[in-house]
Coordinates of C-alpha atoms in Angstrom, one line a residue:
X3 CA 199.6 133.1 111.2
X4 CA 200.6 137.0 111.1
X5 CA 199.0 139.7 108.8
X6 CA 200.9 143.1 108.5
X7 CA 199.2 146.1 107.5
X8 CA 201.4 149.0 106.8
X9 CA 199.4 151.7 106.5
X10 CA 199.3 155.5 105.6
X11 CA 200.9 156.6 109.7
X12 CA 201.6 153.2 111.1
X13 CA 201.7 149.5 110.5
X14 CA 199.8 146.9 112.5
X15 CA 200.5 143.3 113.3
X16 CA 197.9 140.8 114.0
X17 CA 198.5 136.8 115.3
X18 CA 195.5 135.0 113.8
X19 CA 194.2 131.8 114.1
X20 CA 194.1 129.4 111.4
X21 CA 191.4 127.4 112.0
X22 CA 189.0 130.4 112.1
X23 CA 190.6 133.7 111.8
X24 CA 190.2 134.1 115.5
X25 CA 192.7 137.5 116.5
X26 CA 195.0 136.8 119.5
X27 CA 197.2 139.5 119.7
X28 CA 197.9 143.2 118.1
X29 CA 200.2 145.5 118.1
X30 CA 200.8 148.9 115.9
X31 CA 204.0 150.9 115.5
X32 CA 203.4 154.5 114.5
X33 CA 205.3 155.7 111.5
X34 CA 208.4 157.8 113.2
X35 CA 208.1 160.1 110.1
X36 CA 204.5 159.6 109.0
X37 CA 204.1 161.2 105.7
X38 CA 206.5 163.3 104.7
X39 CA 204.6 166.5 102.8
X40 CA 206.7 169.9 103.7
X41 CA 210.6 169.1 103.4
X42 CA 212.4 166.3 103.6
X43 CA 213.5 164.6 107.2
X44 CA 216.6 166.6 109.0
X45 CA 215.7 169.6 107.6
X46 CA 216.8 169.0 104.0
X47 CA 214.7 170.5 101.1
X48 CA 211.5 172.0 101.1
X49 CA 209.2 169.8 98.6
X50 CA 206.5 171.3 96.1
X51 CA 202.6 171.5 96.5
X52 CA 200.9 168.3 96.7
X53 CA 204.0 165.7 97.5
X54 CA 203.5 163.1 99.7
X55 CA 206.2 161.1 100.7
X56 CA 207.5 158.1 103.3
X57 CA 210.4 156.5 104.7
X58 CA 211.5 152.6 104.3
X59 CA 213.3 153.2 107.5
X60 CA 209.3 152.6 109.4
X61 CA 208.3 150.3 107.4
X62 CA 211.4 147.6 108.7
X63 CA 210.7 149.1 112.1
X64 CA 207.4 147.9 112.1
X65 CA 209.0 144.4 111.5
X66 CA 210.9 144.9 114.1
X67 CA 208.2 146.2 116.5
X68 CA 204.9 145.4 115.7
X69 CA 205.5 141.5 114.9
X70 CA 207.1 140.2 118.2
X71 CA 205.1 142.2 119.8
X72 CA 201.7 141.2 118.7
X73 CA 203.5 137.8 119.3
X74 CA 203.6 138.7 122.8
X75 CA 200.6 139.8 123.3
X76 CA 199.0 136.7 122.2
X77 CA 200.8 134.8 124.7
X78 CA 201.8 132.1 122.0
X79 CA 205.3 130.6 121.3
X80 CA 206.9 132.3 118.0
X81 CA 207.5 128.5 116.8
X82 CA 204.1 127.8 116.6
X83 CA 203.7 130.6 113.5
X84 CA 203.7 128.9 109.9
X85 CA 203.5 132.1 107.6
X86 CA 203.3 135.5 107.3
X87 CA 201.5 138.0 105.2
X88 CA 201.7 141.6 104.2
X89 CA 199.6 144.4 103.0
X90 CA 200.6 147.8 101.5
X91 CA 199.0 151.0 100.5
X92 CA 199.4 151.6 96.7
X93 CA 200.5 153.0 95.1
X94 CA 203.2 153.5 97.0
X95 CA 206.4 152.8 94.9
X96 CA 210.2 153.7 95.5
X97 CA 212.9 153.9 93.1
X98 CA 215.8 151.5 94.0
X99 CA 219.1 149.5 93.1
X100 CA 219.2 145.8 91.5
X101 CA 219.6 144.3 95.1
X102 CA 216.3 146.3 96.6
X103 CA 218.7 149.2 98.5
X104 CA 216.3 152.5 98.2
X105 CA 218.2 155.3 96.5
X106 CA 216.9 157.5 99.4
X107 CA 219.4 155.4 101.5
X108 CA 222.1 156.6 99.2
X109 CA 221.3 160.1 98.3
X110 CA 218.6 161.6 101.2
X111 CA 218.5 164.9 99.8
X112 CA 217.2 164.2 96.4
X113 CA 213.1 164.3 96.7
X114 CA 212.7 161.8 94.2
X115 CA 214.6 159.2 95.6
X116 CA 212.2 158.8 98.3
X117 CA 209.6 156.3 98.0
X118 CA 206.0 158.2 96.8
X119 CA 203.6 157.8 98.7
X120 CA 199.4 156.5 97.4
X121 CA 198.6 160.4 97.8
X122 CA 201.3 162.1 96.0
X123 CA 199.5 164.1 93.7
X124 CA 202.2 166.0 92.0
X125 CA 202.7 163.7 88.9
X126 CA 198.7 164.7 88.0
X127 CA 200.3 167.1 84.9
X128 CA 202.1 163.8 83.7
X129 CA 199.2 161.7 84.2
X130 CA 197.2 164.2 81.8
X131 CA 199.9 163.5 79.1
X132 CA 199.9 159.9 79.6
X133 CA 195.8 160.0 78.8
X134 CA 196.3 162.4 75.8
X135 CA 198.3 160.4 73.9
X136 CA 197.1 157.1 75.4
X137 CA 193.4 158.6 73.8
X138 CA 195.4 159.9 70.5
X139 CA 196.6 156.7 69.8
X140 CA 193.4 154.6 71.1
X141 CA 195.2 152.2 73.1
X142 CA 193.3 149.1 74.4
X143 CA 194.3 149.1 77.8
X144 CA 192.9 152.6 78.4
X145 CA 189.1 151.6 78.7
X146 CA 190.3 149.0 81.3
X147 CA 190.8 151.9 83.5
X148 CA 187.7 154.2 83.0
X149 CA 189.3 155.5 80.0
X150 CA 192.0 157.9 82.2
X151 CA 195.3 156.4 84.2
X152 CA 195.9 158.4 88.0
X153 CA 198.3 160.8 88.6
X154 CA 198.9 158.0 91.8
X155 CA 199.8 155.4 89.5
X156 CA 203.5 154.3 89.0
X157 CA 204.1 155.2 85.2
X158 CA 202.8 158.9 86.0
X159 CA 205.3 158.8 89.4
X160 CA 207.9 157.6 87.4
X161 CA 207.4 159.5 84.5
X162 CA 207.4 162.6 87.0
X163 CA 210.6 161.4 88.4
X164 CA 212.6 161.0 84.7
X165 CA 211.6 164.4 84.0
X166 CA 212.3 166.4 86.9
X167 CA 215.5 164.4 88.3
X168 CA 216.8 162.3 85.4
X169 CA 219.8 161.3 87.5
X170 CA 217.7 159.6 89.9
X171 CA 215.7 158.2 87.2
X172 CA 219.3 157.1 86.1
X173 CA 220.4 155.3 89.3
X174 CA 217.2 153.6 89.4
X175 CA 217.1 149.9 88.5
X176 CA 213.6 149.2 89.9
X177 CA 211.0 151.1 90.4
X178 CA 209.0 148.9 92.7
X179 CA 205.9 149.3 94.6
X180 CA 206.5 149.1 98.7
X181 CA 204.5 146.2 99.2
X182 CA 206.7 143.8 96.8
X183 CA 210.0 145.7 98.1
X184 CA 208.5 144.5 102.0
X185 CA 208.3 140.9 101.0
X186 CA 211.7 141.3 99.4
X187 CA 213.5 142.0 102.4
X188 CA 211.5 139.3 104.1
X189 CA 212.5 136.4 101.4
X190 CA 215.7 137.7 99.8
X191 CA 213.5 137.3 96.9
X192 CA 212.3 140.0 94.0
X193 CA 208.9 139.1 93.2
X194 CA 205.7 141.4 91.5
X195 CA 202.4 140.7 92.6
X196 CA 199.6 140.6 90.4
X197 CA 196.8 143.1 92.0
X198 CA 199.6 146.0 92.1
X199 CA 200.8 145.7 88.6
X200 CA 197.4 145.6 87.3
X201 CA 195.8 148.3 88.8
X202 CA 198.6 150.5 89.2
X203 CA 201.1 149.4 87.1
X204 CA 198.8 149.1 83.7
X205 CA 199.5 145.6 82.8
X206 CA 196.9 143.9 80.9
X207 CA 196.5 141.0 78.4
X208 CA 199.9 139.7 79.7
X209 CA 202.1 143.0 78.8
X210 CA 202.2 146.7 79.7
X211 CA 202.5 149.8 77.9
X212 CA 204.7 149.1 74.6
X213 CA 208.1 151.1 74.5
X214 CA 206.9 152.5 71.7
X215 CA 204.1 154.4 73.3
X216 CA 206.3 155.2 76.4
X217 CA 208.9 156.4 73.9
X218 CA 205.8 159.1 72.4
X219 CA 205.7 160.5 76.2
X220 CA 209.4 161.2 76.5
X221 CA 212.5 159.2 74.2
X222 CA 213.8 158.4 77.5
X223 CA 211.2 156.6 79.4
X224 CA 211.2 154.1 76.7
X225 CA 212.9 151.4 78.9
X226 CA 210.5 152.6 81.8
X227 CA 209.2 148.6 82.3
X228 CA 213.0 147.2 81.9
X229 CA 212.5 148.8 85.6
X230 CA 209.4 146.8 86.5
X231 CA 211.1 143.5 87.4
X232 CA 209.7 140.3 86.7
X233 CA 207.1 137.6 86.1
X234 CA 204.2 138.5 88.2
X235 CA 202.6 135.9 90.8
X236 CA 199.5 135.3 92.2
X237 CA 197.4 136.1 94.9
X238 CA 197.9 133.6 98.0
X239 CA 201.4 132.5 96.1
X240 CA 204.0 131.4 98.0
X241 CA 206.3 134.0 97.3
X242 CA 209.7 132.5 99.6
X243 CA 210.9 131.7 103.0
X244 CA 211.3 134.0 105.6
X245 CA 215.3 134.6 105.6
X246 CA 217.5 134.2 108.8
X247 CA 217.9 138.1 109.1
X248 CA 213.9 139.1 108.4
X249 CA 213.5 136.2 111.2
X250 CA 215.9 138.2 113.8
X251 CA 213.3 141.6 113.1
X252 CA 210.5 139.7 113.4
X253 CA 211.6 137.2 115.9
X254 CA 209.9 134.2 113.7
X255 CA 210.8 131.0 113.1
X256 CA 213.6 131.1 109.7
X257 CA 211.9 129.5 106.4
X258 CA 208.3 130.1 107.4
X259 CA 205.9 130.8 104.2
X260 CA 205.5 134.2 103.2
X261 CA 202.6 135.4 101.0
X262 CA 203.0 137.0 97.9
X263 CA 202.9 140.9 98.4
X264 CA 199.1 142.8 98.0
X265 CA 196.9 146.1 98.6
X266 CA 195.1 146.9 101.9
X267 CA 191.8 147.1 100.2
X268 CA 192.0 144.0 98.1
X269 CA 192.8 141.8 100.8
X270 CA 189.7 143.1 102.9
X271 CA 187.8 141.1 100.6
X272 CA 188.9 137.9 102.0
X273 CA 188.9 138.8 105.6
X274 CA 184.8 139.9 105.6
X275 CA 184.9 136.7 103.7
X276 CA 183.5 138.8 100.2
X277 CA 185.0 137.2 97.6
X278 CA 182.1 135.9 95.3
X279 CA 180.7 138.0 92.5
X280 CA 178.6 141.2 93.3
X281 CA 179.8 142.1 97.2
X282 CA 181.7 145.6 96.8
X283 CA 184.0 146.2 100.0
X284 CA 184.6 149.5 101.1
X285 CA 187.4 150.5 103.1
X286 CA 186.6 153.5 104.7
X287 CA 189.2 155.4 106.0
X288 CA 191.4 158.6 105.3
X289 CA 190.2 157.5 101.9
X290 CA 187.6 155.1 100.9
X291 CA 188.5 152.0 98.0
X292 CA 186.1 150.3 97.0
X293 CA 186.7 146.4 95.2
X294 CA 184.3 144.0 94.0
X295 CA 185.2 140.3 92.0
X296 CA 182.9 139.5 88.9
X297 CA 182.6 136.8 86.7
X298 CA 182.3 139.6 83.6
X299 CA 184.5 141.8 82.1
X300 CA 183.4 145.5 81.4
X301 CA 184.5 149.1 81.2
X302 CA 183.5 151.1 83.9
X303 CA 183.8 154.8 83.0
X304 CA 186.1 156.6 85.8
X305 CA 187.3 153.1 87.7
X306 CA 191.0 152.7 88.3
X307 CA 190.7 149.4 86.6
X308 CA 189.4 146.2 85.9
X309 CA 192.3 143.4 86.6
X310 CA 191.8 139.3 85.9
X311 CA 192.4 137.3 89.3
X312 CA 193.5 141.0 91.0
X313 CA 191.6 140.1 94.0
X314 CA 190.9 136.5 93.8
X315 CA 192.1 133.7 91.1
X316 CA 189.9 133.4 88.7
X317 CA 187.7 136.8 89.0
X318 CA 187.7 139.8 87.2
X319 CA 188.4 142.5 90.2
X320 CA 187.1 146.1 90.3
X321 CA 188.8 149.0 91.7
X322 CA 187.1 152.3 92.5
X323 CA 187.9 155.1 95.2
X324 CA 187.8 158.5 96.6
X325 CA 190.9 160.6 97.5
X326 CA 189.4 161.6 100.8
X327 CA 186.7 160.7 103.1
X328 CA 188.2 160.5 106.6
X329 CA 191.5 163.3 105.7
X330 CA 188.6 165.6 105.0
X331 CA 186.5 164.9 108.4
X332 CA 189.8 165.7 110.2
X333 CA 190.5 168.4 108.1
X334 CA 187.8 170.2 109.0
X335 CA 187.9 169.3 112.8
X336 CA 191.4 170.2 112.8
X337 CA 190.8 173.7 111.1
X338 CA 187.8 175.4 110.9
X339 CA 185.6 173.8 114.6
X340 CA 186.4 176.5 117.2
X341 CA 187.5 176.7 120.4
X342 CA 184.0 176.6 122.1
X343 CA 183.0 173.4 119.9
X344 CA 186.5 171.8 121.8
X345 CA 185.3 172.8 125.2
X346 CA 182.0 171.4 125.4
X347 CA 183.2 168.0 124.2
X348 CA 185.6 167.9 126.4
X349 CA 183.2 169.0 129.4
X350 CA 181.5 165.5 127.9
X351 CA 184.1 163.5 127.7
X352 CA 183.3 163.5 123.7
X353 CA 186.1 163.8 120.8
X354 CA 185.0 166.7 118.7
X355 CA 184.4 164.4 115.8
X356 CA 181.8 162.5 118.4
X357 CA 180.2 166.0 119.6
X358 CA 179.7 167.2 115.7
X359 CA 178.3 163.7 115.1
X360 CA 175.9 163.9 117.2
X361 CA 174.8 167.2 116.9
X362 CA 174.2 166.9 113.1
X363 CA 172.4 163.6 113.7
X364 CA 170.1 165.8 115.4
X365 CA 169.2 167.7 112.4
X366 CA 166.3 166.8 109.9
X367 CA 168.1 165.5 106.6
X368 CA 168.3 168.8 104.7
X369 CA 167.9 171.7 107.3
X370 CA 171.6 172.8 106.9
X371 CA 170.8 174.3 103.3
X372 CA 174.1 173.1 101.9
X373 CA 176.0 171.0 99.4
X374 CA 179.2 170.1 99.1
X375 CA 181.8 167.9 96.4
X376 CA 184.3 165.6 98.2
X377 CA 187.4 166.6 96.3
X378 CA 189.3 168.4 99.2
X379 CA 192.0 165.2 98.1
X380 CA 190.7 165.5 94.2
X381 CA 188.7 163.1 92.9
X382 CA 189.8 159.6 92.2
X383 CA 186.8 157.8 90.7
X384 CA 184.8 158.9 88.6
X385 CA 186.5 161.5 87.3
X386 CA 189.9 160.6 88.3
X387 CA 191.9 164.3 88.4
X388 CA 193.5 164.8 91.1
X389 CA 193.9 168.9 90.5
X390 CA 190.2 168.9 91.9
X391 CA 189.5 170.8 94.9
X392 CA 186.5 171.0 97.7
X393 CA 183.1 172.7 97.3
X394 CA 180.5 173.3 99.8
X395 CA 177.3 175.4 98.7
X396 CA 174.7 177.0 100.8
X397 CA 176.5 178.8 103.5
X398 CA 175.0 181.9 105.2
X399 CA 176.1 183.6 108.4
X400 CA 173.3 181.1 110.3
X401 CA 175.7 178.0 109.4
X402 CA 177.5 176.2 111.8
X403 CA 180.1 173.7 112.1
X404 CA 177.6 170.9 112.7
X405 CA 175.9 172.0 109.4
X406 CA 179.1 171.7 107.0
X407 CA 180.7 168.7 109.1
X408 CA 177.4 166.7 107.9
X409 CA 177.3 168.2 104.9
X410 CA 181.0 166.8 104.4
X411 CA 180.1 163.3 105.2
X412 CA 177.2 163.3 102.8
X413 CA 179.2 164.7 100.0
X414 CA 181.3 161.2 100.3
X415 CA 178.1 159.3 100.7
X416 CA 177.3 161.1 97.3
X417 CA 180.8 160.1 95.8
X418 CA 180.2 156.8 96.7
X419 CA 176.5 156.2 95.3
X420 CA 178.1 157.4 92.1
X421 CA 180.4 155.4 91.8
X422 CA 178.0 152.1 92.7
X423 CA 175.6 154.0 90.0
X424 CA 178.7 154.1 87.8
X425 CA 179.1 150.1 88.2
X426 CA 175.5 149.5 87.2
X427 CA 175.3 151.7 84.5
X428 CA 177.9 149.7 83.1
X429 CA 176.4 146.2 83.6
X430 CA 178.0 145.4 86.5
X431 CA 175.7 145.0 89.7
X432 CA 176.2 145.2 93.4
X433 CA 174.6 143.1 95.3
X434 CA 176.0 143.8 98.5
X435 CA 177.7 146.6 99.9
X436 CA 180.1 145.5 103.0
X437 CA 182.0 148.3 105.1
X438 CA 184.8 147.9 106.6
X439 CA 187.8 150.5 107.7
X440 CA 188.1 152.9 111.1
X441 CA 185.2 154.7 110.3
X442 CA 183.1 151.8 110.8
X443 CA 183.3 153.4 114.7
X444 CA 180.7 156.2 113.4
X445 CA 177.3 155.2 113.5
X446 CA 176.1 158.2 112.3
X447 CA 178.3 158.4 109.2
X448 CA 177.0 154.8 108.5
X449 CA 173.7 155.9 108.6
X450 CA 173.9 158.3 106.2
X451 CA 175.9 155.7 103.8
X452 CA 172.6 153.5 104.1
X453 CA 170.0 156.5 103.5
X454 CA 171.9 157.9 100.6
X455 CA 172.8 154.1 98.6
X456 CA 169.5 153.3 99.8
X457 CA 170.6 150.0 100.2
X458 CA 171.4 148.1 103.1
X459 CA 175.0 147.9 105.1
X460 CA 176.9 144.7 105.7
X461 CA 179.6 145.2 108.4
X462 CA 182.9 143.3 108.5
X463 CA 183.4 141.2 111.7
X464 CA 186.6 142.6 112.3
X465 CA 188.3 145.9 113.4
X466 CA 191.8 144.6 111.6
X467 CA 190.5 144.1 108.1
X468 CA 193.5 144.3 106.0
X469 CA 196.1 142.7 108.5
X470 CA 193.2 139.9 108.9
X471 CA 192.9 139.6 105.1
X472 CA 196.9 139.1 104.9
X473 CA 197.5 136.8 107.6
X474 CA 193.9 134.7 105.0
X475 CA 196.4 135.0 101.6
X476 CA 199.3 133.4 103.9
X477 CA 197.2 130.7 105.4
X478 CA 196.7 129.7 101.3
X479 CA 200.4 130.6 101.1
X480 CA 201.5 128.4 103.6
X481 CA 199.5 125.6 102.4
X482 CA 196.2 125.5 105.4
X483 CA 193.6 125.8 102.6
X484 CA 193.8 125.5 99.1
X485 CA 192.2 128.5 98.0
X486 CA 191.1 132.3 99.2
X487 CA 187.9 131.4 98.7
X488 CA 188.2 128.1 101.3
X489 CA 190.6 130.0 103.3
X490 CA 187.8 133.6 103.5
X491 CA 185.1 131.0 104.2
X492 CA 186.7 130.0 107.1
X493 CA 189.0 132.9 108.8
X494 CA 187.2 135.7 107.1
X495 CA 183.3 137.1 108.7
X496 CA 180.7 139.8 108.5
X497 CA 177.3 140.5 109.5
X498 CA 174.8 141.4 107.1
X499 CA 172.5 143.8 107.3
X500 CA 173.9 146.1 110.0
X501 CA 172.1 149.5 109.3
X502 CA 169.2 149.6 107.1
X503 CA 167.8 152.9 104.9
X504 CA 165.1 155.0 105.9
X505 CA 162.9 155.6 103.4
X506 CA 162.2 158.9 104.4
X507 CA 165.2 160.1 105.2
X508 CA 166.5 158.7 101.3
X509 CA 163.4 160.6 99.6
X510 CA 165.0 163.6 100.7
X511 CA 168.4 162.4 100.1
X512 CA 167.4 161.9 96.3
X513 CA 166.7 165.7 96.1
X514 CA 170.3 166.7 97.7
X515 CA 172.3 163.8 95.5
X516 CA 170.7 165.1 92.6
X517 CA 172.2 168.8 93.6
X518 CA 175.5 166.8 94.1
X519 CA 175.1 165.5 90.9
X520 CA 174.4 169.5 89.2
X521 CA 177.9 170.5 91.5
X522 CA 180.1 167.3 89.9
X523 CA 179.1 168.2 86.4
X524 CA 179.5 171.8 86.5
X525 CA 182.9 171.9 88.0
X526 CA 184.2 168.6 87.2
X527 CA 185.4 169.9 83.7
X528 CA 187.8 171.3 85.9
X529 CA 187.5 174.6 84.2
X530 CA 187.3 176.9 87.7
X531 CA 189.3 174.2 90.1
X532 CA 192.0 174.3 87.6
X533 CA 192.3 177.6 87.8
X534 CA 191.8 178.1 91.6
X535 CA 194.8 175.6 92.1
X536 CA 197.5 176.8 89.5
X537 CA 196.6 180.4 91.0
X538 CA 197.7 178.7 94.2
X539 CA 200.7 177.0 93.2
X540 CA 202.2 179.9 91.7
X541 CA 201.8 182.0 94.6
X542 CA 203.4 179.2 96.5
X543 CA 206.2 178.8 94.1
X544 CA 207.3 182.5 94.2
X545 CA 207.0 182.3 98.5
X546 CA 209.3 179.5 98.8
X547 CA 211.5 181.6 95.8
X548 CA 211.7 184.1 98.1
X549 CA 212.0 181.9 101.1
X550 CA 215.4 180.2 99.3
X551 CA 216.6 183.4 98.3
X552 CA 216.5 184.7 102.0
X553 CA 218.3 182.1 103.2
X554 CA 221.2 182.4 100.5
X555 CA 221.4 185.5 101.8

């Protein structure tokens, strides 16, 4: 069996074993454009404050990369392979033509014919309107998602795109997220996947939006789901046959099972075998998401939605996240550690993420004096605004790097015991919280998780969750088990109980969450942020003005 993971800067292929999940080959092809933030490949035009783009052009390369090459490397014959699964980030959606063609193929210089990545935040101004009216009119689907829709999501992307390039909007006959467009060009086959259309696309109760209320956020985005394809599947669906050209990229055997296109995080579920009621996963990594199953439905304030059999058949699935965990780890290593902080870890032979590590593992839990709000990306859940913006309080001229890198990894800790408070509050319990994602490979960040949840850590047993989780929903796909739960049972593992709280440690945690909780209320009315950031943008707009202008010139 092969999971694919195509992530935020590469995709990963993994050949697992069908009896018991057992991994016997990788391989990863790095994204030749990664994300596209600044202008637009070749040097064409220079794009606007938070955009966040990719290229389809890497995501077919990892097909024809990645696969036979994790192939190879687990010495097997190609024939032997009876399905293939995927996994995409979302959303990440792309406009394009009846037959799937990306209208970034067609016209590269247009912006918005480029496929949007999870972390564009540039529709966040269209998301507001969607929620004001949404609100106005008190429609029933709202509460489903916290009671606000993300400026990530694909009607505020495509309500962005109508608006500010209407030709493109025009051209557009789907408007499709990237991991139903992958499985398209493996099957030949259009199909929409459940999870994605739920929890990004806003389609409850068997419909979405009504034209009507589309109609009250612009006359011409009335036909907006005309562009959403068709009937949705489910999860471990067989959605086609592996076509004779998809089996030249991959090198596979033509008419092989292919799964039914699904989100990294949901599919980590199945592959630490966390699929039954209660057991939040979270994938921690540039950002953290966080998904649970339940056997009842409620509304979560600030969750990007509650979606029937959106993880497994027969569930009610949660989604919650944060914008930024790891991004804003690197961020900081990347531009504000100095130059001494890089020599002594490399004297050690250390990364400077493992020399700050250590040295604020060193500290007593408080003795940095600071506090800080994880919204360097904005805040996904619980307040879902994505114009938010970083805080740290506390600093004095005795402050170090160590002191704000662990103040940094606490302030996610914080994000995420709010958002398991959040779940409770509402009636939903978590009985176990499983980690999984690359930043599993930081003890002392898990450590901290544990102190602040005060609660235990279960660890998944594998360091390729997602693709793992893919290559589970094609083993059910292909017909090896009936079910994601039979087939998680039996591929999918983690160990419980990996890091435990200190009691100590989460007394004193209690004191700095509850400053944490002082910081999100004050400034998440978004009041000063707000400000700060359309300060910003203007300044930005009337640079690259003047950039533009020079060049005319």
């Amino acid at each position: 069996m092969i999971g694919v993971d195509f992530g935020t800067l590469s995709g990963r292929a993994v050949v697992i074993r069908v009896s018991d999940g057992a991994e016997a080959g990788t391989a990863v092809h790095e994204f030749a454009h990664r994300v596209i933030e600044d202008r637009l490949p070749g040097g064409g035009a220079r794009l606007g404050p938070d955009w966040a783009l990719q290229s389809p052009h890497d995501w077919l390369d990892v097909l024809r990369t990645a696969v036979p090459e994790a192939v190879a490397a687990a010495g097997i014959d190609p024939a032997r392979v009876i399905g293939i699964g995927t996994d995409f980030t979302a959303c990440t959606v792309l406009p394009a033509r009846a037959d799937g063609t990306p209208l970034c193929y067609e016209t590269p210089e247009r912006p918005h014919a480029w496929p949007k990545l999870w972390k564009h935040h540039a529709a966040q101004a269209h998301a507001d309107r969607i929620n004001a009216l949404a609100a106005e009119r008190r429609e029933p689907w709202l509460a489903r998602y916290g009671g606000k829709i993300s400026a990530e999501w694909e009607f505020a992307k495509g309500l962005q795109v109508l608006e500010e390039d209407p030709e493109v909007y025009a051209r557009a006959e789907r408007w499709i997220e990237a991991a139903d467009w992958i499985i398209w060009q493996l099957t030949g086959v259009e199909s929409r996947n459940v999870c994605t259309a739920g929890y990004k696309g806003i389609f409850q109760d068997g419909a979405y939006p009504s034209a009507d209320f589309l109609a009250g956020l612009n006359p011409d985005f009335s036909g907006f789901i005309d562009k959403l394809g068709h009937e949705l599947s489910p999860l471990g669906g067989l959605a086609g046959r592996l076509t004779a050209e998809a089996a030249g990229w991959t090198k596979l055997p033509e008419g092989i099972a292919v799964a039914v296109g699904n989100v990294d995080a949901h599919v980590t579920s199945a592959a630490a075998d966390a699929v039954r009621p209660g057991q939040m996963v979270a994938i921690m990594g540039t950002s953290t998401c966080h998904v649970m199953s339940s056997d009842r439905l409620a509304e979560v304030p600030g969750m990007c939605g509650v979606v029937r059999d959106g993880i497994v058949p027969g569930l009610w699935g949660y989604e919650a996240g944060q914008s930024g965990v790891g991004d804003i780890f690197a961020w900081f290593v990347d531009t504000c550690v100095p130059a001494t902080y890089t020599r002594r870890a490399e004297e050690r032979g250390l990364s400077v993420h493992d020399l700050l590590a250590e040295l604020a593992a060193a500290q007593p839990v408080g003795a940095h004096g600071l506090v800080a709000l994880d919204w360097h990306n904005g805040n996904r859940s619980v307040l879902v605004d994505h114009d938010l913006s970083g805080v740290v309080v506390g600093q004095t001229l005795a402050t170090r790097p160590e002191d704000v890198y662990r103040a940094l990894v606490e302030a996610t800790a914080f994000g995420a015991r709010m958002i398991v408070e959040t779940f409770e509050a509402a009636g939903v319990p978590v009985a176990e919280f499983v980690v999984a994602g690359g930043l599993l490979k930081n003890p002392f960040l898990m450590q901290v998780y544990a102190d602040v949840l005060r609660r235990p850590l279960s660890v998944i047993g594998s360091e390729q969750g997602p693709a793992l989780g893919s290559a589970v929903h094609a083993a059910v796909a292909a017909g090896a088990y009936a079910d994601i739960q039979r087939a998680a049972a039996a591929m999918g593992r983690r160990s419980e109980d990996v890091y435990l709280p200190d009691e100590r440690r989460a007394g004193v945690y209690d004191l700095l969450y509850a400053a944490y909780r002082a910081l999100h209320d004050h400034f998440g009315d978004g009041r000063v942020l707000h400000a700060l950031r359309a300060i910003r943008n203007e300044a930005r707009g009337a640079t690259a003005a003047q950039a533009l202008d020079g060049a005319r010139s």
